[in-house]
Amino acid sequence: MSEQKSRPPQDRPWESGWAPDTTRAPGTRRLWLAGALALATITACATAVTVMDQEAGEQDNRAAEPTTLGSSAPGGLISFATPSKGGAEKAGADRGTHPSPTPASSAPTASPSPTPRKKAPKPPKASPAPSKKPKPPSSHGISIRSVNFSDRYWRVRDGYVRLDRIGSGPEQREDATFQRVAGLSDSSCYSFTTADGRYLRHRSFVLVADSNDGSSLFRQDATFCPRVWSRSGTLTLESVNYPGRFLRHRNFQLRLDPFENSHQFYADASFQIVSGLD
């Protein structure tokens, strides 16, 4: 108990005159550990740099070495070419003058079978030239026959169109033959021309043969539109500029009359177009 009382308190050295032991500096152990760690780090870095330099040098030496067939060929086999008779001559010195022959194949290559082609049709044989030129047909015209008077046809006589019996004379047959062309006023309808180039037109509602004067009235008077009625193969012709009026024969004279719903009118206004009589 006397020793504890005689020892001054360490937390108040100025009161008792006591001072701590300063022979040993504080933190000396930590400094030693830090120095040892730094020295080990420097040593490890130097070792790593040395090892990396050595590996880089070895890779450069390997890349400089020539590669032989033994390093790439399977099984470690090395193939050597058979030396030629003139070993001192350089290989390939005479390639410019003597080309190397092409090696023959071990088996012949089968060529594909050609695709069968259709035979071209043979040109038709030229018919022998006739000794005499054939005579062309006299006409490709038409004739117009009455339905209720089947032995009578349209015929131009004295400028008028009548329904006549046609004899065997060439003039009568020519007068009863016409050309059917596209309508002068309406191409979907008909116009009729004679052998001498005149047109059939209505004048004062009577059908006549007249020369074309180029007027609009003439084109309309010479245009007729076909209308098919009940009887098979027959037709009637309606005027373009007078709708409702049809060509019919009365007393064997061709006229343009208004429509009548009667058996007589149907019979007189029905006609058949046949081949030309000439």
Coordinates of C-alpha atoms in Angstrom, one line a residue:
M1 CA 0.0 0.0 0.0
S2 CA 2.9 2.4 0.7
E3 CA 4.4 1.8 -2.8
Q4 CA 1.1 2.7 -4.6
K5 CA 0.8 5.9 -2.6
S6 CA 4.4 6.9 -3.2
R7 CA 4.1 6.5 -7.0
P8 CA 2.8 9.7 -8.6
P9 CA -0.1 9.5 -11.0
Q10 CA 0.9 9.2 -14.6
D11 CA -1.9 11.3 -16.0
R12 CA -0.6 14.4 -14.1
P13 CA 3.2 14.5 -14.5
W14 CA 3.4 18.2 -14.0
E15 CA 2.1 18.0 -10.5
S16 CA 4.5 15.3 -9.3
G17 CA 7.4 15.8 -11.6
W18 CA 7.2 12.4 -13.2
A19 CA 7.7 11.9 -17.0
P20 CA 7.1 8.9 -19.2
D21 CA 10.0 6.7 -20.6
T22 CA 11.1 8.3 -24.0
T23 CA 13.8 5.8 -24.8
R24 CA 11.5 4.0 -27.2
A25 CA 9.7 6.0 -29.9
P26 CA 6.0 5.2 -30.3
G27 CA 4.9 3.3 -33.6
T28 CA 8.3 1.7 -34.3
R29 CA 6.7 -1.7 -35.0
R30 CA 4.3 -0.3 -37.6
L31 CA 7.2 1.4 -39.4
W32 CA 9.1 -1.9 -39.6
L33 CA 6.1 -3.7 -41.0
A34 CA 5.5 -1.0 -43.7
G35 CA 9.1 -1.1 -44.8
A36 CA 9.1 -4.8 -45.1
L37 CA 5.9 -4.8 -47.2
A38 CA 7.3 -2.1 -49.5
L39 CA 10.5 -4.1 -50.0
A40 CA 8.6 -7.3 -50.9
T41 CA 6.4 -5.4 -53.4
I42 CA 9.5 -3.9 -55.2
T43 CA 11.1 -7.3 -55.3
A44 CA 8.0 -9.0 -56.8
C45 CA 7.7 -6.3 -59.5
A46 CA 11.3 -6.6 -60.6
T47 CA 10.9 -10.4 -60.8
A48 CA 7.8 -10.1 -63.0
V49 CA 9.4 -7.7 -65.4
T50 CA 12.4 -10.0 -65.8
V51 CA 10.2 -13.1 -66.5
M52 CA 8.2 -11.1 -69.1
D53 CA 11.3 -10.0 -70.9
Q54 CA 12.6 -13.6 -71.1
E55 CA 9.3 -14.9 -72.5
A56 CA 9.2 -12.2 -75.2
G57 CA 12.7 -13.1 -76.3
E58 CA 11.8 -16.8 -76.6
Q59 CA 8.8 -16.0 -78.8
D60 CA 10.9 -13.9 -81.1
N61 CA 13.4 -16.7 -81.4
R62 CA 10.7 -19.2 -82.3
A63 CA 9.2 -16.9 -84.9
A64 CA 12.6 -16.6 -86.6
E65 CA 13.0 -20.3 -86.9
P66 CA 11.9 -21.8 -90.3
T67 CA 8.8 -24.0 -90.1
T68 CA 9.2 -27.5 -91.4
L69 CA 6.7 -29.9 -92.7
G70 CA 7.2 -32.0 -89.6
S71 CA 5.7 -29.3 -87.4
S72 CA 2.4 -29.2 -89.4
A73 CA 2.0 -32.6 -90.9
P74 CA 0.1 -35.2 -88.8
G75 CA 2.2 -38.0 -87.3
G76 CA 5.5 -36.1 -87.5
L77 CA 6.2 -37.3 -91.1
I78 CA 8.5 -35.2 -93.3
S79 CA 8.2 -35.3 -97.0
F80 CA 11.3 -34.7 -99.2
A81 CA 11.2 -34.2 -102.9
T82 CA 13.1 -36.6 -105.1
P83 CA 16.3 -34.9 -106.4
S84 CA 16.6 -34.5 -110.2
K85 CA 19.6 -35.6 -112.2
G86 CA 21.1 -32.2 -112.4
G87 CA 21.0 -31.4 -108.7
A88 CA 23.2 -28.3 -109.2
E89 CA 20.6 -26.7 -111.5
K90 CA 18.1 -24.5 -109.9
A91 CA 14.6 -25.9 -109.8
G92 CA 12.2 -24.3 -112.3
A93 CA 15.0 -22.7 -114.4
D94 CA 13.5 -24.2 -117.7
R95 CA 9.9 -23.5 -117.0
G96 CA 9.8 -20.7 -119.4
T97 CA 10.7 -22.9 -122.4
H98 CA 9.2 -26.3 -121.4
P99 CA 5.8 -26.1 -119.7
S100 CA 5.0 -28.9 -117.3
P101 CA 2.6 -31.5 -118.7
T102 CA -0.9 -31.7 -117.3
P103 CA -1.3 -34.8 -115.2
A104 CA -3.7 -37.3 -116.6
S105 CA -6.7 -38.1 -114.5
S106 CA -6.9 -41.6 -113.1
A107 CA -10.5 -42.2 -114.4
P108 CA -12.3 -40.6 -117.3
T109 CA -14.9 -38.1 -116.2
A110 CA -18.3 -38.9 -117.4
S111 CA -19.8 -36.0 -119.3
P112 CA -23.4 -35.2 -118.6
S113 CA -25.9 -36.5 -121.1
P114 CA -27.2 -33.8 -123.3
T115 CA -30.8 -32.6 -122.8
P116 CA -33.0 -33.9 -125.6
R117 CA -34.2 -31.0 -127.7
K118 CA -37.4 -30.9 -129.7
K119 CA -36.9 -31.1 -133.4
A120 CA -37.6 -27.9 -135.2
P121 CA -40.6 -28.2 -137.5
K122 CA -39.7 -28.6 -141.1
P123 CA -40.6 -25.7 -143.3
P124 CA -43.5 -26.5 -145.6
K125 CA -42.5 -27.5 -149.0
A126 CA -42.9 -24.7 -151.5
S127 CA -45.6 -25.5 -153.9
P128 CA -44.5 -25.4 -157.5
A129 CA -45.3 -22.2 -159.3
P130 CA -48.4 -22.6 -161.5
S131 CA -47.8 -22.4 -165.2
K132 CA -50.5 -19.8 -165.5
K133 CA -51.6 -17.1 -163.0
P134 CA -55.0 -18.0 -161.6
K135 CA -57.8 -15.6 -162.5
P136 CA -59.0 -13.7 -159.4
P137 CA -62.7 -13.9 -158.6
S138 CA -64.6 -11.2 -160.3
S139 CA -66.1 -9.7 -157.1
H140 CA -66.3 -10.3 -153.4
G141 CA -69.6 -8.3 -153.1
I142 CA -72.9 -9.2 -151.7
S143 CA -76.5 -9.3 -153.0
I144 CA -79.6 -8.6 -151.0
R145 CA -82.6 -10.9 -151.5
S146 CA -86.2 -10.4 -150.4
V147 CA -87.7 -12.7 -147.8
N148 CA -91.3 -12.9 -149.1
F149 CA -90.1 -12.8 -152.7
S150 CA -87.1 -15.1 -152.6
D151 CA -86.6 -14.9 -156.4
R152 CA -86.1 -11.1 -156.4
Y153 CA -83.0 -9.1 -155.4
W154 CA -82.1 -5.5 -155.0
R155 CA -81.0 -4.0 -158.3
V156 CA -80.1 -0.5 -159.5
R157 CA -82.2 0.4 -162.6
D158 CA -82.4 3.9 -164.0
G159 CA -80.9 5.3 -160.7
Y160 CA -83.5 3.7 -158.5
V161 CA -83.2 0.5 -156.4
R162 CA -85.9 -2.0 -157.2
L163 CA -86.7 -5.6 -156.4
D164 CA -86.2 -7.5 -159.6
R165 CA -85.7 -11.0 -160.9
I166 CA -82.2 -11.4 -162.1
G167 CA -81.5 -13.1 -165.4
S168 CA -78.3 -14.6 -166.6
G169 CA -77.0 -11.5 -168.3
P170 CA -73.8 -10.0 -166.7
E171 CA -75.1 -6.5 -166.6
Q172 CA -78.1 -7.5 -164.5
R173 CA -76.0 -9.5 -162.1
E174 CA -73.5 -6.6 -161.8
D175 CA -76.4 -4.2 -161.1
A176 CA -77.6 -6.5 -158.3
T177 CA -74.1 -6.8 -156.6
F178 CA -72.9 -4.3 -154.0
Q179 CA -70.1 -3.7 -151.6
R180 CA -71.0 -3.5 -147.9
V181 CA -68.8 -1.0 -146.1
A182 CA -68.7 0.8 -142.7
G183 CA -71.4 3.4 -142.4
L184 CA -70.4 6.9 -143.5
S185 CA -72.2 8.5 -140.5
D186 CA -71.8 5.6 -138.0
S187 CA -69.1 3.0 -138.4
S188 CA -71.2 0.4 -136.5
C189 CA -73.8 0.6 -139.2
Y190 CA -73.7 -0.2 -143.0
S191 CA -73.3 1.7 -146.2
F192 CA -73.6 0.1 -149.7
T193 CA -71.7 1.0 -152.9
T194 CA -72.3 0.0 -156.5
A195 CA -69.8 -1.3 -159.0
D196 CA -69.3 2.2 -160.4
G197 CA -68.6 3.7 -156.9
R198 CA -72.0 5.2 -156.1
Y199 CA -73.7 4.9 -152.7
L200 CA -77.2 3.8 -152.0
R201 CA -79.1 6.6 -150.1
H202 CA -82.6 7.6 -149.5
R203 CA -83.9 10.8 -151.2
S204 CA -87.5 11.8 -150.5
F205 CA -87.7 8.4 -148.7
V206 CA -86.9 6.5 -151.9
L207 CA -83.7 4.5 -152.2
V208 CA -81.5 5.6 -155.1
A209 CA -77.9 5.3 -156.2
D210 CA -76.0 8.6 -156.0
S211 CA -72.5 10.0 -156.0
N212 CA -71.0 11.0 -152.7
D213 CA -70.9 14.9 -152.4
G214 CA -69.1 14.8 -149.1
S215 CA -71.9 16.5 -147.2
S216 CA -73.2 15.5 -143.7
L217 CA -76.7 15.0 -145.1
F218 CA -75.4 12.6 -147.7
R219 CA -73.5 10.5 -145.1
Q220 CA -76.6 10.2 -143.0
D221 CA -78.9 9.4 -145.9
A222 CA -76.4 6.6 -147.0
T223 CA -76.1 5.0 -143.5
F224 CA -78.4 2.2 -142.3
C225 CA -78.2 0.2 -139.1
P226 CA -79.1 -3.5 -139.1
R227 CA -81.9 -4.7 -136.8
V228 CA -82.4 -8.4 -136.4
W229 CA -86.0 -9.6 -136.1
S230 CA -87.5 -12.9 -135.1
R231 CA -86.9 -14.8 -138.3
S232 CA -83.5 -16.5 -138.3
G233 CA -80.9 -15.2 -140.8
T234 CA -82.9 -12.1 -141.7
L235 CA -82.5 -8.4 -140.9
T236 CA -84.0 -5.1 -141.6
L237 CA -82.2 -1.8 -142.1
E238 CA -83.2 1.4 -140.1
S239 CA -82.2 4.9 -141.2
V240 CA -79.7 6.8 -139.1
N241 CA -81.2 10.3 -139.5
Y242 CA -84.8 9.0 -139.4
P243 CA -85.0 6.6 -136.5
G244 CA -88.2 4.5 -136.7
R245 CA -88.1 4.3 -140.5
F246 CA -87.0 1.1 -142.2
L247 CA -86.2 0.1 -145.7
R248 CA -89.0 -2.0 -147.3
H249 CA -90.3 -2.7 -150.7
R250 CA -93.7 -1.5 -151.9
N251 CA -94.7 -2.4 -155.5
F252 CA -91.1 -3.7 -155.8
Q253 CA -89.8 -0.2 -155.1
L254 CA -87.3 0.2 -152.2
R255 CA -88.6 2.9 -149.8
L256 CA -88.0 4.3 -146.3
D257 CA -91.3 3.8 -144.4
P258 CA -92.2 4.2 -140.7
F259 CA -92.5 1.0 -138.7
E260 CA -95.8 -0.8 -138.7
N261 CA -96.7 -3.7 -136.4
S262 CA -98.1 -5.9 -139.1
H263 CA -97.3 -9.1 -140.8
Q264 CA -97.1 -7.5 -144.2
F265 CA -94.6 -4.9 -143.0
Y266 CA -92.4 -7.5 -141.3
A267 CA -92.3 -9.5 -144.6
D268 CA -91.7 -6.5 -146.8
A269 CA -88.9 -5.1 -144.6
S270 CA -87.0 -8.4 -144.1
F271 CA -84.0 -9.2 -146.3
Q272 CA -81.2 -11.8 -146.5
I273 CA -77.6 -10.9 -147.4
V274 CA -76.1 -13.5 -149.8
S275 CA -73.0 -13.8 -151.9
G276 CA -72.7 -11.5 -154.9
L277 CA -74.5 -12.6 -158.0
D278 CA -71.7 -11.4 -160.4

